[in-house]
Amino acid sequence: MINVAVLGFGVVGSGVVELLTGTGSEYSKKADDLIQLKYILDVRDFSDSPFAPYFVKDFSVIEQDPEVDIVVETIGGAAIALDFTERAIKAGKSVVTSNKEVVATNGYRLLELARENHVTYLFEASVGGGIPILRPLNQCMAANRILEICGILNGTTNYIFTRMIEAGLTFEKALMEAQENGYAERDPSADIEGWDTCRKICILASIAYGWHVLPEQVSTIGITKVSLEDVAYAAACNRKIKLLGRAIHREDVTICAYVEPHLVSVQNPLAGVEDVFNAITVKGNATGDVMFYGRGAGKMPTASAVVADVIAIARQMERSAYRPWLPPREDGVVSADTLSSRWLVRLKSGSILNAETINPEQKIEGENGYLTEPMTRPELIKNLDGLEIISMIRVLD
Ligand code: HSE
């Protein structure tokens, strides 16, 4: 028998417990007979829960129990989760997590620590919720040079856009719904400011390129400044606004990685990704474009990815896990300012040379919208010198 301890009985942790034990009405099949739940760690009181006998409050009980083989970390946040992960690995236990923050900031170190301690560290659930993406990228696309990764990586922001556009909800109401559905982070700033997408593109890029890309190397713009007027201009040029994380491999072996809202053509499959769904396009030199699509957040989709990692370890399918990452490269990531794109620009007055004028179906008074020629952001800002800018959004071509 393989014994599992689950740290954190929140949205994802409780889903993991349901799958591991075969409880919960819709999930009555136990994920794997080889695996049994031994502990749940949570500081809160769950004495009325059907799982009450499993609860402990002191991590050292789990750390010191030689029967615990796998620790599932679904606490979230950075500090405590990192401490428990390191202690579990040093105690000879494999660790599975959905924690993007810990992986994006400490992945290289933790993979090294796991290798030194002859255990496994897996984090499929950290990117794309229930979408299988890390294992396919690491294994099935291993023969490729990855030319680009581009994805809608945050369910909350995508849900907010969909609900604002299709149901006419305010930003605040749409965010509240995302929180009620268990999609949003505890502090939703991580979703709407783009930090969650940033962490996920860091993990994807690190797996694809084999060295640790750090969040502070990735320029990040969230969705807080995107308005319904921007959406109307996007619609007028047959595009939708999506928050994208991108990592583009360059000839000089650096990568251009960044997070920004983009205008995406309605013909691009990413434009059809709505609600809490995520989608990731990976361009390999041999495969061309491969697309991964599914529920990017929520209790059971994320728990499914966590438990799949537990099963992989229990069945000894994954001894060496991901290929080792090399340490972060100080000069390895170049700024998004080097990337030339077309831009949607809204101006209070004045005009832009050689740009297409955009007219939303319902004219918005007191401003003009343009779709520019391809140029970098610094070139655009230079061209707009002296003009009153309302917004500028990059176009994905
Ligand atoms: N807050 C995250 C999202 C959860 O909305 O995508 C899944 O990582």
PDB file of C-alpha atoms and ligand atoms in Angstrom, residues 12 98 100 125-129 153-159 178 182-186 188 190-191 196-197 200 276 278 296-298 302, ligand 1:
ATOM      1  CA  VAL A  12      -8.430  21.366  -4.320  1.00  0.00           C
ATOM      2  CA  SER A  98      -0.949  22.178  -7.471  1.00  0.00           C
ATOM      3  CA  LYS A 100       2.074  27.377  -9.002  1.00  0.00           C
ATOM      4  CA  ALA A 125      -2.009  20.449 -11.584  1.00  0.00           C
ATOM      5  CA  SER A 126      -0.004  23.677 -11.317  1.00  0.00           C
ATOM      6  CA  VAL A 127      -0.742  24.608 -14.949  1.00  0.00           C
ATOM      7  CA  GLY A 128      -4.054  24.301 -16.781  1.00  0.00           C
ATOM      8  CA  GLY A 129      -6.084  22.681 -13.951  1.00  0.00           C
ATOM      9  CA  LEU A 153      -3.683  30.105 -18.538  1.00  0.00           C
ATOM     10  CA  ASN A 154      -6.016  31.682 -16.005  1.00  0.00           C
ATOM     11  CA  GLY A 155      -9.588  30.474 -15.630  1.00  0.00           C
ATOM     12  CA  THR A 156     -10.722  33.373 -13.442  1.00  0.00           C
ATOM     13  CA  THR A 157      -9.818  36.154 -15.879  1.00  0.00           C
ATOM     14  CA  ASN A 158     -11.203  34.228 -18.832  1.00  0.00           C
ATOM     15  CA  TYR A 159     -14.417  33.613 -16.870  1.00  0.00           C
ATOM     16  CA  ALA A 178     -15.448  33.148 -10.097  1.00  0.00           C
ATOM     17  CA  GLY A 182     -13.698  28.153  -6.427  1.00  0.00           C
ATOM     18  CA  TYR A 183     -11.732  29.368  -9.476  1.00  0.00           C
ATOM     19  CA  ALA A 184     -10.058  32.461  -8.036  1.00  0.00           C
ATOM     20  CA  GLU A 185      -6.966  32.566  -5.854  1.00  0.00           C
ATOM     21  CA  ARG A 186      -7.429  33.399  -2.158  1.00  0.00           C
ATOM     22  CA  PRO A 188      -7.692  37.421  -6.513  1.00  0.00           C
ATOM     23  CA  ALA A 190      -2.923  37.132  -8.424  1.00  0.00           C
ATOM     24  CA  ASP A 191      -5.522  36.367 -11.102  1.00  0.00           C
ATOM     25  CA  ASP A 196      -0.971  33.573 -11.819  1.00  0.00           C
ATOM     26  CA  THR A 197      -0.575  33.480 -15.616  1.00  0.00           C
ATOM     27  CA  LYS A 200       2.230  29.262 -15.223  1.00  0.00           C
ATOM     28  CA  VAL A 276     -13.195  28.854 -16.994  1.00  0.00           C
ATOM     29  CA  ASN A 278      -7.856  27.287 -20.606  1.00  0.00           C
ATOM     30  CA  GLY A 296      -8.238  25.403 -16.159  1.00  0.00           C
ATOM     31  CA  ALA A 297      -9.491  25.770 -12.594  1.00  0.00           C
ATOM     32  CA  GLY A 298     -11.998  24.332 -10.143  1.00  0.00           C
ATOM     33  CA  THR A 302      -7.505  20.265 -10.560  1.00  0.00           C
TER      34      THR A 302
HETATM   35  N1  HSE B   1      -6.925  30.980  -9.920  1.00  0.00           N
HETATM   36  C1  HSE B   1      -6.487  30.029 -10.894  1.00  0.00           C
HETATM   37  C2  HSE B   1      -7.251  30.270 -12.188  1.00  0.00           C
HETATM   38  C3  HSE B   1      -6.719  28.636 -10.375  1.00  0.00           C
HETATM   39  O1  HSE B   1      -8.260  30.985 -12.144  1.00  0.00           O
HETATM   40  O2  HSE B   1      -6.861  29.781 -13.233  1.00  0.00           O
HETATM   41  C4  HSE B   1      -6.116  27.558 -11.213  1.00  0.00           C
HETATM   42  O3  HSE B   1      -4.724  27.642 -11.282  1.00  0.00           O
END
